[in-house]
């Protein structure tokens, strides 16, 4: 874990000075001889993992670094172990003396860190940059569930929905953005959505639809049309069409493989995926 460090005279200035300019530093006065310190160290490890981009847990071992501990203890008025000092911009912003429960530490952190929906939004943006659309969708959806009035969250979620072909959701999100919040980013996402919607009505797609209507028993044509639906982002239509094929012939060509591939392309926890898994199981068993 790269956001936990042991403090010593060599890295003291960097940790308490430079690093605290960038993120919140939790300076933990620790002694291996104290059971309370040992318990709190385990809590801090969990917290460090949960707030990886926002905090640094800096542990000062008072047994190993006695001179440094004495110097810093005087500066913060240390009276007991464990003690946790929160530093921001090179200055203490909170002191938690004595053993603290995890909820107490998290409550103290919440006063100095971005709100949960802000952190989730940032994680969604980073996942989007990395083209991890599944993670991006999950983070943005969680952020939206925490604050469904935030225009920036709506637009990031709409952007992700367009990329994973959930265009109905993207349209609904865009429609809910207030006129006074429709900035350049909104215009960009709106244009992307319009382009994606236009692709759903391509001449090639319409031609295939006409063929399937003319030859409703041609399973090969239905599989071809389902692939076109999937390519255009019409996931539900693609799955429904493949399901009609599988009901006729469970082993027809690569219909089952395509069906499962479309389900796998949907975000974790997507209701559409659950619906069509159940439909497949209904004819398998």
Short mmCIF file of C-alpha atoms in Angstrom, two decimals:
data_model
loop_
_atom_site.label_atom_id
_atom_site.label_comp_id
_atom_site.label_asym_id
_atom_site.label_seq_id
_atom_site.Cartn_x
_atom_site.Cartn_y
_atom_site.Cartn_z
CA UNK A 1 0.00 0.00 0.00
CA UNK A 2 1.66 3.23 -1.15
CA UNK A 3 -0.18 5.63 1.16
CA UNK A 4 1.32 4.32 4.42
CA UNK A 5 4.78 5.34 5.61
CA UNK A 6 6.93 5.19 8.72
CA UNK A 7 8.16 8.62 9.77
CA UNK A 8 11.87 9.17 10.45
CA UNK A 9 14.20 12.21 10.53
CA UNK A 10 15.06 11.68 6.86
CA UNK A 11 11.50 11.87 5.48
CA UNK A 12 9.89 14.08 8.12
CA UNK A 13 9.96 17.28 6.06
CA UNK A 14 8.60 15.59 2.97
CA UNK A 15 5.79 13.80 4.81
CA UNK A 16 4.60 16.56 7.11
CA UNK A 17 5.45 19.38 4.73
CA UNK A 18 5.24 18.56 1.03
CA UNK A 19 2.80 15.64 1.21
CA UNK A 20 0.38 17.49 3.49
CA UNK A 21 0.09 20.15 0.78
CA UNK A 22 -1.37 17.53 -1.54
CA UNK A 23 -3.41 15.25 0.73
CA UNK A 24 -4.50 14.86 4.33
CA UNK A 25 -1.77 13.32 6.52
CA UNK A 26 -2.72 11.18 9.50
CA UNK A 27 0.28 11.24 11.85
CA UNK A 28 -0.06 8.30 14.22
CA UNK A 29 2.02 8.26 17.43
CA UNK A 30 2.57 4.54 17.93
CA UNK A 31 4.19 2.17 20.40
CA UNK A 32 4.36 -1.59 19.91
CA UNK A 33 4.13 -1.93 23.70
CA UNK A 34 0.59 -0.54 23.67
CA UNK A 35 -2.29 -2.91 22.76
CA UNK A 36 -4.45 0.14 21.95
CA UNK A 37 -1.83 1.30 19.45
CA UNK A 38 -1.77 -2.14 17.86
CA UNK A 39 -5.57 -2.17 17.49
CA UNK A 40 -5.65 1.34 16.06
CA UNK A 41 -2.88 0.48 13.59
CA UNK A 42 -5.14 -2.22 12.12
CA UNK A 43 -7.98 0.31 11.78
CA UNK A 44 -5.67 2.80 10.07
CA UNK A 45 -4.59 0.17 7.58
CA UNK A 46 -8.22 -0.35 6.54
CA UNK A 47 -8.82 3.39 6.33
CA UNK A 48 -5.67 3.92 4.27
CA UNK A 49 -6.97 1.38 1.75
CA UNK A 50 -10.41 3.02 1.54
CA UNK A 51 -9.08 6.57 1.08
CA UNK A 52 -6.06 5.73 -1.04
CA UNK A 53 -6.01 8.88 -3.19
CA UNK A 54 -6.82 11.30 -0.40
CA UNK A 55 -4.81 10.47 2.72
CA UNK A 56 -1.37 9.38 3.87
CA UNK A 57 -1.07 7.42 7.10
CA UNK A 58 2.29 8.36 8.64
CA UNK A 59 3.28 6.24 11.63
CA UNK A 60 5.83 7.51 14.12
CA UNK A 61 7.20 4.61 16.15
CA UNK A 62 7.87 6.26 19.51
CA UNK A 63 10.05 3.34 20.64
CA UNK A 64 12.39 3.46 17.63
CA UNK A 65 12.40 7.23 17.04
CA UNK A 66 12.47 8.50 20.61
CA UNK A 67 14.20 11.83 19.95
CA UNK A 68 11.91 12.67 17.02
CA UNK A 69 8.86 11.54 18.99
CA UNK A 70 9.82 13.77 21.91
CA UNK A 71 10.27 16.75 19.58
CA UNK A 72 6.91 16.31 17.84
CA UNK A 73 5.11 15.39 21.06
CA UNK A 74 6.06 18.76 22.50
CA UNK A 75 4.78 20.56 19.42
CA UNK A 76 1.34 18.88 19.49
CA UNK A 77 1.00 18.58 23.25
CA UNK A 78 1.04 14.79 23.24
CA UNK A 79 -0.27 13.31 26.49
CA UNK A 80 -1.22 9.73 25.65
CA UNK A 81 -0.72 6.88 23.21
CA UNK A 82 -2.10 6.33 20.73
CA UNK A 83 -2.66 9.85 19.43
CA UNK A 84 -3.63 10.71 15.87
CA UNK A 85 -2.85 14.15 14.43
CA UNK A 86 -4.48 15.25 11.16
CA UNK A 87 -2.34 17.64 9.12
CA UNK A 88 -3.31 19.69 6.09
CA UNK A 89 -1.11 22.28 4.35
CA UNK A 90 1.68 21.60 6.88
CA UNK A 91 -0.50 22.46 9.89
CA UNK A 92 -2.50 20.34 12.39
CA UNK A 93 -6.24 20.56 11.79
CA UNK A 94 -7.40 17.98 14.34
CA UNK A 95 -6.01 15.88 17.20
CA UNK A 96 -7.56 12.59 18.32
CA UNK A 97 -6.05 11.63 21.66
CA UNK A 98 -6.40 8.09 22.96
CA UNK A 99 -7.76 4.98 21.29
CA UNK A 100 -10.37 5.81 18.64
CA UNK A 101 -13.06 3.64 17.11
CA UNK A 102 -13.09 3.38 13.32
CA UNK A 103 -16.31 5.42 13.15
CA UNK A 104 -14.68 8.24 15.16
CA UNK A 105 -11.69 8.39 12.83
CA UNK A 106 -13.90 8.38 9.73
CA UNK A 107 -16.05 11.13 11.19
CA UNK A 108 -12.95 13.25 11.81
CA UNK A 109 -11.76 12.60 8.24
CA UNK A 110 -15.10 13.64 6.77
CA UNK A 111 -14.55 17.20 8.02
CA UNK A 112 -11.39 17.59 5.94
CA UNK A 113 -11.93 15.36 2.88
CA UNK A 114 -14.18 15.68 -0.18
CA UNK A 115 -17.71 14.36 0.28
CA UNK A 116 -18.30 10.68 -0.63
CA UNK A 117 -20.10 11.55 -3.89
CA UNK A 118 -17.18 13.81 -4.88
CA UNK A 119 -14.67 11.02 -4.27
CA UNK A 120 -16.77 8.54 -6.25
CA UNK A 121 -17.07 11.02 -9.11
CA UNK A 122 -13.29 11.44 -9.20
CA UNK A 123 -12.85 7.66 -9.20
CA UNK A 124 -15.34 7.42 -12.07
CA UNK A 125 -13.37 10.01 -14.06
CA UNK A 126 -10.10 8.16 -13.49
CA UNK A 127 -11.66 4.85 -14.53
CA UNK A 128 -13.12 6.56 -17.62
CA UNK A 129 -9.66 7.89 -18.57
CA UNK A 130 -8.31 4.35 -18.16
CA UNK A 131 -11.18 3.07 -20.36
CA UNK A 132 -12.40 0.80 -17.55
CA UNK A 133 -16.04 1.45 -18.40
CA UNK A 134 -17.44 -1.10 -15.98
CA UNK A 135 -15.69 0.49 -12.99
CA UNK A 136 -16.45 3.98 -14.28
CA UNK A 137 -20.16 3.18 -14.53
CA UNK A 138 -20.29 1.68 -11.04
CA UNK A 139 -18.50 4.64 -9.43
CA UNK A 140 -20.61 7.21 -11.28
CA UNK A 141 -23.84 5.36 -10.49
CA UNK A 142 -22.95 5.28 -6.79
CA UNK A 143 -22.16 9.00 -6.90
CA UNK A 144 -25.51 9.67 -8.59
CA UNK A 145 -27.34 7.64 -5.95
CA UNK A 146 -25.73 9.83 -3.27
CA UNK A 147 -26.47 13.11 -5.07
CA UNK A 148 -28.91 12.93 -7.98
CA UNK A 149 -29.06 16.72 -8.36
CA UNK A 150 -25.39 17.25 -9.19
CA UNK A 151 -25.09 18.25 -12.87
CA UNK A 152 -21.45 17.17 -13.15
CA UNK A 153 -22.28 13.68 -11.88
CA UNK A 154 -25.19 13.46 -14.34
CA UNK A 155 -22.98 14.41 -17.27
CA UNK A 156 -20.15 12.02 -16.39
CA UNK A 157 -22.68 9.21 -15.92
CA UNK A 158 -24.38 10.14 -19.23
CA UNK A 159 -20.99 10.09 -20.98
CA UNK A 160 -20.33 6.60 -19.64
CA UNK A 161 -23.86 5.43 -20.55
CA UNK A 162 -23.30 6.51 -24.15
CA UNK A 163 -20.07 4.53 -24.31
CA UNK A 164 -21.72 1.38 -22.95
CA UNK A 165 -24.74 1.93 -25.20
CA UNK A 166 -27.30 2.73 -22.49
CA UNK A 167 -28.69 5.56 -24.57
CA UNK A 168 -32.12 5.74 -22.92
CA UNK A 169 -30.39 6.35 -19.59
CA UNK A 170 -28.09 8.94 -21.17
CA UNK A 171 -31.03 10.81 -22.66
CA UNK A 172 -32.88 10.84 -19.33
CA UNK A 173 -29.83 12.20 -17.54
CA UNK A 174 -29.29 14.95 -20.12
CA UNK A 175 -32.96 15.93 -19.97
CA UNK A 176 -32.70 16.38 -16.19
CA UNK A 177 -29.85 18.93 -16.39
CA UNK A 178 -31.14 22.43 -15.66
CA UNK A 179 -30.80 25.00 -18.44
CA UNK A 180 -28.47 27.21 -16.38
CA UNK A 181 -26.14 24.19 -15.91
CA UNK A 182 -25.88 23.33 -19.62
CA UNK A 183 -22.24 24.24 -20.23
CA UNK A 184 -19.75 23.22 -22.93
CA UNK A 185 -19.40 19.74 -21.42
CA UNK A 186 -23.19 19.31 -21.60
CA UNK A 187 -23.17 20.35 -25.28
CA UNK A 188 -20.40 17.85 -26.01
CA UNK A 189 -22.22 14.96 -24.30
CA UNK A 190 -25.50 15.93 -25.97
CA UNK A 191 -23.80 15.83 -29.40
CA UNK A 192 -22.26 12.41 -28.63
CA UNK A 193 -25.68 11.11 -27.61
CA UNK A 194 -27.32 12.44 -30.79
CA UNK A 195 -24.60 10.80 -32.91
CA UNK A 196 -25.07 7.47 -31.13
CA UNK A 197 -28.83 7.65 -31.59
CA UNK A 198 -28.40 8.38 -35.28
CA UNK A 199 -26.22 5.29 -35.63
CA UNK A 200 -29.09 3.21 -34.26
CA UNK A 201 -31.17 4.08 -37.33
CA UNK A 202 -28.63 3.34 -40.07
CA UNK A 203 -29.86 2.22 -43.50
CA UNK A 204 -28.05 -1.12 -43.05
CA UNK A 205 -29.91 -1.77 -39.81
CA UNK A 206 -33.26 -0.90 -41.38
CA UNK A 207 -32.53 -3.18 -44.32
CA UNK A 208 -31.83 -6.10 -41.97
CA UNK A 209 -35.01 -5.38 -40.03
CA UNK A 210 -36.98 -5.50 -43.26
CA UNK A 211 -35.42 -8.86 -44.19
CA UNK A 212 -36.27 -10.38 -40.80
CA UNK A 213 -39.86 -9.15 -41.16
CA UNK A 214 -40.03 -10.74 -44.60
CA UNK A 215 -38.41 -14.02 -43.50
CA UNK A 216 -39.40 -14.41 -39.80
CA UNK A 217 -38.29 -18.05 -39.63
CA UNK A 218 -34.77 -17.41 -40.89
CA UNK A 219 -32.68 -17.85 -37.72
CA UNK A 220 -29.44 -16.87 -39.43
CA UNK A 221 -30.91 -13.50 -40.39
CA UNK A 222 -32.06 -12.97 -36.80
CA UNK A 223 -28.57 -13.65 -35.48
CA UNK A 224 -27.19 -11.18 -38.02
CA UNK A 225 -29.74 -8.54 -37.01
CA UNK A 226 -28.99 -9.11 -33.29
CA UNK A 227 -25.29 -8.42 -33.99
CA UNK A 228 -26.26 -5.19 -35.74
CA UNK A 229 -28.50 -4.25 -32.82
CA UNK A 230 -25.63 -4.91 -30.41
CA UNK A 231 -23.25 -2.81 -32.50
CA UNK A 232 -25.77 0.06 -32.49
CA UNK A 233 -26.17 -0.16 -28.73
CA UNK A 234 -29.62 -1.74 -28.77
CA UNK A 235 -28.66 -4.36 -26.21
CA UNK A 236 -32.16 -5.34 -25.16
CA UNK A 237 -33.39 -5.76 -28.74
CA UNK A 238 -30.30 -7.85 -29.53
CA UNK A 239 -30.86 -10.11 -26.52
CA UNK A 240 -34.58 -10.49 -27.15
CA UNK A 241 -33.98 -11.45 -30.77
CA UNK A 242 -31.32 -13.98 -29.83
CA UNK A 243 -33.64 -15.39 -27.18
CA UNK A 244 -36.27 -16.10 -29.85
CA UNK A 245 -33.57 -17.96 -31.78
CA UNK A 246 -32.49 -19.98 -28.74
CA UNK A 247 -36.07 -20.94 -27.97
CA UNK A 248 -36.29 -22.43 -31.45
CA UNK A 249 -32.85 -24.04 -31.43
CA UNK A 250 -30.67 -23.81 -28.32
CA UNK A 251 -27.57 -24.82 -30.27
CA UNK A 252 -28.08 -22.75 -33.41
CA UNK A 253 -24.75 -21.46 -34.76
CA UNK A 254 -23.11 -19.12 -32.24
CA UNK A 255 -26.39 -17.66 -30.92
CA UNK A 256 -25.75 -18.76 -27.33
CA UNK A 257 -22.17 -17.47 -27.36
CA UNK A 258 -23.33 -14.10 -28.72
CA UNK A 259 -26.12 -13.95 -26.15
CA UNK A 260 -23.72 -14.54 -23.27
CA UNK A 261 -21.17 -12.09 -24.74
CA UNK A 262 -23.77 -9.30 -24.78
CA UNK A 263 -24.70 -10.02 -21.17
CA UNK A 264 -21.00 -9.95 -20.23
CA UNK A 265 -20.62 -6.55 -21.92
CA UNK A 266 -23.19 -4.99 -19.57
CA UNK A 267 -22.01 -3.32 -16.32
CA UNK A 268 -21.95 -5.31 -13.09
CA UNK A 269 -25.38 -5.40 -11.47
CA UNK A 270 -27.21 -4.26 -14.61
CA UNK A 271 -30.90 -5.22 -14.43
CA UNK A 272 -30.94 -6.13 -18.14
CA UNK A 273 -28.20 -8.71 -17.60
CA UNK A 274 -30.10 -10.28 -14.69
CA UNK A 275 -33.34 -10.37 -16.72
CA UNK A 276 -31.81 -12.17 -19.69
CA UNK A 277 -29.78 -14.57 -17.57
CA UNK A 278 -33.07 -15.67 -15.99
CA UNK A 279 -34.68 -16.04 -19.42
CA UNK A 280 -31.81 -18.24 -20.61
CA UNK A 281 -31.97 -20.40 -17.48
CA UNK A 282 -35.71 -20.87 -18.09
CA UNK A 283 -34.98 -22.77 -21.30
CA UNK A 284 -31.78 -24.47 -20.14
CA UNK A 285 -33.24 -26.19 -17.06
#
